[in-house]
Every structure is written in structure tokens, then in C-alpha cells.
Amino acid sequence: MSEKTKYELEFVVQSSPQLLYQYISTPSGLSEWFADNVNSRGELFTFIWDDSEEDAKLLSRKSGERIKFRWVEDENDGNDYFFELRIQVDEITKDVSLMVTDYSDDDELDENKMLWDNMISNLKHVLGSA
């Protein structure tokens, strides 16, 4: 299996960092924009879309700043890929950005970036910042 490529995207979001953190770190917040439904049992989060579900392990979180997950399937395959959602506030302008770090196969990179674009667009809509 080929190595995946790490990439990072930045999205400017009109929201307070505290509110944005609620939407990226809680099952109820994530189910508003990331998946149809999200359940968590401790460190394990289950993301449900239409007729599929994926489990992800919570790797780390820093309250108000970032959250990092690894898909259980990647972990079972011995891969150390992860996806991270990180809130960044510009010290001068106070603009709030959501930084997305993820991994993708090269042939799916554009498609995955577009998927994140769509999901963050949903998040902005939910936040009222679209």
C-alpha cells in the first residue's frame, strides 16, 4: 500500500474560538457538520454517515485549541496517520482560522481537499459565518 501524503488546509471562520472548539471537539458539535451522527465512549468516537460508520480514537486535545483523531482502521493497519483540527487566532487581527491536517493517497488528494472544503462550508453555515 502506498504512503499517504500529509497536507494542511486553512479556513478563516467568523466565530469565537470557544464556540468553534465546541463544534470540533464534542459529539453533538461534530454531528452538526462532520458526520450525520457522532457517538463517543471515552477515547473512542464513532462517526456515522448514511449507511457507513468509522471509529476514530481521540489521540489528544487541548481545550479551546485543537483535537486530534486517528481512524481505528489506520491504527489496526499499523499506520500513524491522523487528522487534526486546530484553531489559530491571529494575534494582530484576531481573525480565527481552522487549520486542518490530514493524510491522503496522492490520487485522492484533490478529492479529499474538496471534501474538507464542503465540510468546513457546512461548519461555517452552522456557525452562521457562511
PDB file of N, CA, C and O in Angstrom, residues 1-7 54 70-71 73-75 77 79-83 102-109 112:
ATOM      1  N   MET A   1       0.852  -1.184   0.000  1.00  0.00           N
ATOM      2  CA  MET A   1       0.000   0.000   0.000  1.00  0.00           C
ATOM      3  C   MET A   1       0.896   1.244   0.000  1.00  0.00           C
ATOM      4  O   MET A   1       1.899   1.299   0.685  1.00  0.00           O
ATOM      5  N   SER A   2       0.541   2.231  -0.788  1.00  0.00           N
ATOM      6  CA  SER A   2       1.379   3.416  -0.916  1.00  0.00           C
ATOM      7  C   SER A   2       1.280   4.322   0.312  1.00  0.00           C
ATOM      8  O   SER A   2       0.280   4.320   1.021  1.00  0.00           O
ATOM      9  N   GLU A   3       2.334   5.073   0.536  1.00  0.00           N
ATOM     10  CA  GLU A   3       2.355   6.039   1.627  1.00  0.00           C
ATOM     11  C   GLU A   3       1.384   7.171   1.333  1.00  0.00           C
ATOM     12  O   GLU A   3       1.271   7.618   0.191  1.00  0.00           O
ATOM     13  N   LYS A   4       0.726   7.650   2.355  1.00  0.00           N
ATOM     14  CA  LYS A   4      -0.168   8.786   2.180  1.00  0.00           C
ATOM     15  C   LYS A   4       0.614  10.079   2.361  1.00  0.00           C
ATOM     16  O   LYS A   4       1.636  10.114   3.050  1.00  0.00           O
ATOM     17  N   THR A   5       0.120  11.136   1.738  1.00  0.00           N
ATOM     18  CA  THR A   5       0.754  12.448   1.809  1.00  0.00           C
ATOM     19  C   THR A   5       0.044  13.302   2.852  1.00  0.00           C
ATOM     20  O   THR A   5      -1.184  13.378   2.868  1.00  0.00           O
ATOM     21  N   LYS A   6       0.834  13.941   3.701  1.00  0.00           N
ATOM     22  CA  LYS A   6       0.276  14.837   4.710  1.00  0.00           C
ATOM     23  C   LYS A   6      -0.011  16.191   4.050  1.00  0.00           C
ATOM     24  O   LYS A   6       0.782  16.674   3.258  1.00  0.00           O
ATOM     25  N   TYR A   7      -1.157  16.766   4.375  1.00  0.00           N
ATOM     26  CA  TYR A   7      -1.473  18.097   3.863  1.00  0.00           C
ATOM     27  C   TYR A   7      -2.175  18.906   4.935  1.00  0.00           C
ATOM     28  O   TYR A   7      -2.718  18.358   5.890  1.00  0.00           O
ATOM     29  N   GLU A  54     -17.425   4.797  10.897  1.00  0.00           N
ATOM     30  CA  GLU A  54     -15.986   4.676  11.101  1.00  0.00           C
ATOM     31  C   GLU A  54     -15.689   5.041  12.542  1.00  0.00           C
ATOM     32  O   GLU A  54     -16.250   5.995  13.080  1.00  0.00           O
ATOM     33  N   ARG A  70      -7.250   9.532  15.272  1.00  0.00           N
ATOM     34  CA  ARG A  70      -6.714   8.549  14.331  1.00  0.00           C
ATOM     35  C   ARG A  70      -7.822   7.540  14.051  1.00  0.00           C
ATOM     36  O   ARG A  70      -8.445   7.016  14.970  1.00  0.00           O
ATOM     37  N   TRP A  71      -8.044   7.284  12.761  1.00  0.00           N
ATOM     38  CA  TRP A  71      -9.032   6.269  12.399  1.00  0.00           C
ATOM     39  C   TRP A  71      -8.548   4.915  12.913  1.00  0.00           C
ATOM     40  O   TRP A  71      -7.373   4.574  12.768  1.00  0.00           O
ATOM     41  N   GLU A  73      -9.113   2.018  11.804  1.00  0.00           N
ATOM     42  CA  GLU A  73      -8.660   1.190  10.684  1.00  0.00           C
ATOM     43  C   GLU A  73      -7.173   1.456  10.381  1.00  0.00           C
ATOM     44  O   GLU A  73      -6.406   0.525  10.146  1.00  0.00           O
ATOM     45  N   ASP A  74      -6.762   2.730  10.409  1.00  0.00           N
ATOM     46  CA  ASP A  74      -5.344   3.059  10.195  1.00  0.00           C
ATOM     47  C   ASP A  74      -4.483   2.489  11.312  1.00  0.00           C
ATOM     48  O   ASP A  74      -3.395   1.966  11.077  1.00  0.00           O
ATOM     49  N   GLU A  75      -4.985   2.606  12.542  1.00  0.00           N
ATOM     50  CA  GLU A  75      -4.220   2.091  13.681  1.00  0.00           C
ATOM     51  C   GLU A  75      -4.056   0.584  13.575  1.00  0.00           C
ATOM     52  O   GLU A  75      -2.974   0.046  13.799  1.00  0.00           O
ATOM     53  N   ASP A  77      -3.972  -1.130  10.931  1.00  0.00           N
ATOM     54  CA  ASP A  77      -3.038  -1.406   9.831  1.00  0.00           C
ATOM     55  C   ASP A  77      -1.610  -0.999  10.169  1.00  0.00           C
ATOM     56  O   ASP A  77      -0.705  -1.112   9.343  1.00  0.00           O
ATOM     57  N   ASN A  79      -0.594   2.071  10.765  1.00  0.00           N
ATOM     58  CA  ASN A  79      -0.273   3.403  10.245  1.00  0.00           C
ATOM     59  C   ASN A  79      -0.415   4.446  11.342  1.00  0.00           C
ATOM     60  O   ASN A  79      -1.260   4.318  12.214  1.00  0.00           O
ATOM     61  N   ASP A  80       0.391   5.481  11.267  1.00  0.00           N
ATOM     62  CA  ASP A  80       0.282   6.539  12.277  1.00  0.00           C
ATOM     63  C   ASP A  80      -0.328   7.811  11.697  1.00  0.00           C
ATOM     64  O   ASP A  80      -0.049   8.912  12.135  1.00  0.00           O
ATOM     65  N   TYR A  81      -1.175   7.646  10.682  1.00  0.00           N
ATOM     66  CA  TYR A  81      -1.889   8.785  10.106  1.00  0.00           C
ATOM     67  C   TYR A  81      -2.893   9.309  11.134  1.00  0.00           C
ATOM     68  O   TYR A  81      -3.372   8.565  11.983  1.00  0.00           O
ATOM     69  N   PHE A  82      -3.209  10.590  11.026  1.00  0.00           N
ATOM     70  CA  PHE A  82      -4.184  11.199  11.928  1.00  0.00           C
ATOM     71  C   PHE A  82      -4.852  12.346  11.198  1.00  0.00           C
ATOM     72  O   PHE A  82      -4.450  12.719  10.099  1.00  0.00           O
ATOM     73  N   PHE A  83      -5.916  12.871  11.781  1.00  0.00           N
ATOM     74  CA  PHE A  83      -6.407  14.164  11.312  1.00  0.00           C
ATOM     75  C   PHE A  83      -6.580  15.048  12.530  1.00  0.00           C
ATOM     76  O   PHE A  83      -6.953  14.594  13.604  1.00  0.00           O
ATOM     77  N   ASP A 102      -4.419  16.531   7.569  1.00  0.00           N
ATOM     78  CA  ASP A 102      -4.935  15.210   7.230  1.00  0.00           C
ATOM     79  C   ASP A 102      -3.938  14.522   6.306  1.00  0.00           C
ATOM     80  O   ASP A 102      -2.939  15.113   5.900  1.00  0.00           O
ATOM     81  N   TYR A 103      -4.223  13.273   5.973  1.00  0.00           N
ATOM     82  CA  TYR A 103      -3.388  12.490   5.073  1.00  0.00           C
ATOM     83  C   TYR A 103      -4.254  11.953   3.952  1.00  0.00           C
ATOM     84  O   TYR A 103      -5.434  11.657   4.152  1.00  0.00           O
ATOM     85  N   SER A 104      -3.648  11.804   2.776  1.00  0.00           N
ATOM     86  CA  SER A 104      -4.403  11.309   1.634  1.00  0.00           C
ATOM     87  C   SER A 104      -3.483  10.554   0.680  1.00  0.00           C
ATOM     88  O   SER A 104      -2.296  10.858   0.579  1.00  0.00           O
ATOM     89  N   ASP A 105      -4.067   9.600  -0.033  1.00  0.00           N
ATOM     90  CA  ASP A 105      -3.344   8.997  -1.149  1.00  0.00           C
ATOM     91  C   ASP A 105      -3.219  10.078  -2.216  1.00  0.00           C
ATOM     92  O   ASP A 105      -4.115  10.914  -2.373  1.00  0.00           O
ATOM     93  N   ASP A 106      -2.105  10.078  -2.936  1.00  0.00           N
ATOM     94  CA  ASP A 106      -1.855  11.121  -3.929  1.00  0.00           C
ATOM     95  C   ASP A 106      -2.981  11.248  -4.951  1.00  0.00           C
ATOM     96  O   ASP A 106      -3.373  12.351  -5.315  1.00  0.00           O
ATOM     97  N   ASP A 107      -3.511  10.116  -5.385  1.00  0.00           N
ATOM     98  CA  ASP A 107      -4.552  10.166  -6.421  1.00  0.00           C
ATOM     99  C   ASP A 107      -5.909  10.635  -5.889  1.00  0.00           C
ATOM    100  O   ASP A 107      -6.833  10.872  -6.662  1.00  0.00           O
ATOM    101  N   GLU A 108      -6.031  10.783  -4.572  1.00  0.00           N
ATOM    102  CA  GLU A 108      -7.295  11.250  -3.979  1.00  0.00           C
ATOM    103  C   GLU A 108      -7.149  12.609  -3.305  1.00  0.00           C
ATOM    104  O   GLU A 108      -8.079  13.093  -2.665  1.00  0.00           O
ATOM    105  N   LEU A 109      -5.974  13.239  -3.445  1.00  0.00           N
ATOM    106  CA  LEU A 109      -5.679  14.472  -2.727  1.00  0.00           C
ATOM    107  C   LEU A 109      -6.670  15.593  -3.059  1.00  0.00           C
ATOM    108  O   LEU A 109      -7.246  16.204  -2.152  1.00  0.00           O
ATOM    109  N   ASN A 112     -10.082  14.823  -1.621  1.00  0.00           N
ATOM    110  CA  ASN A 112     -10.138  14.969  -0.165  1.00  0.00           C
ATOM    111  C   ASN A 112     -10.118  16.433   0.259  1.00  0.00           C
ATOM    112  O   ASN A 112     -10.803  16.814   1.211  1.00  0.00           O
TER     113      ASN A 112
END
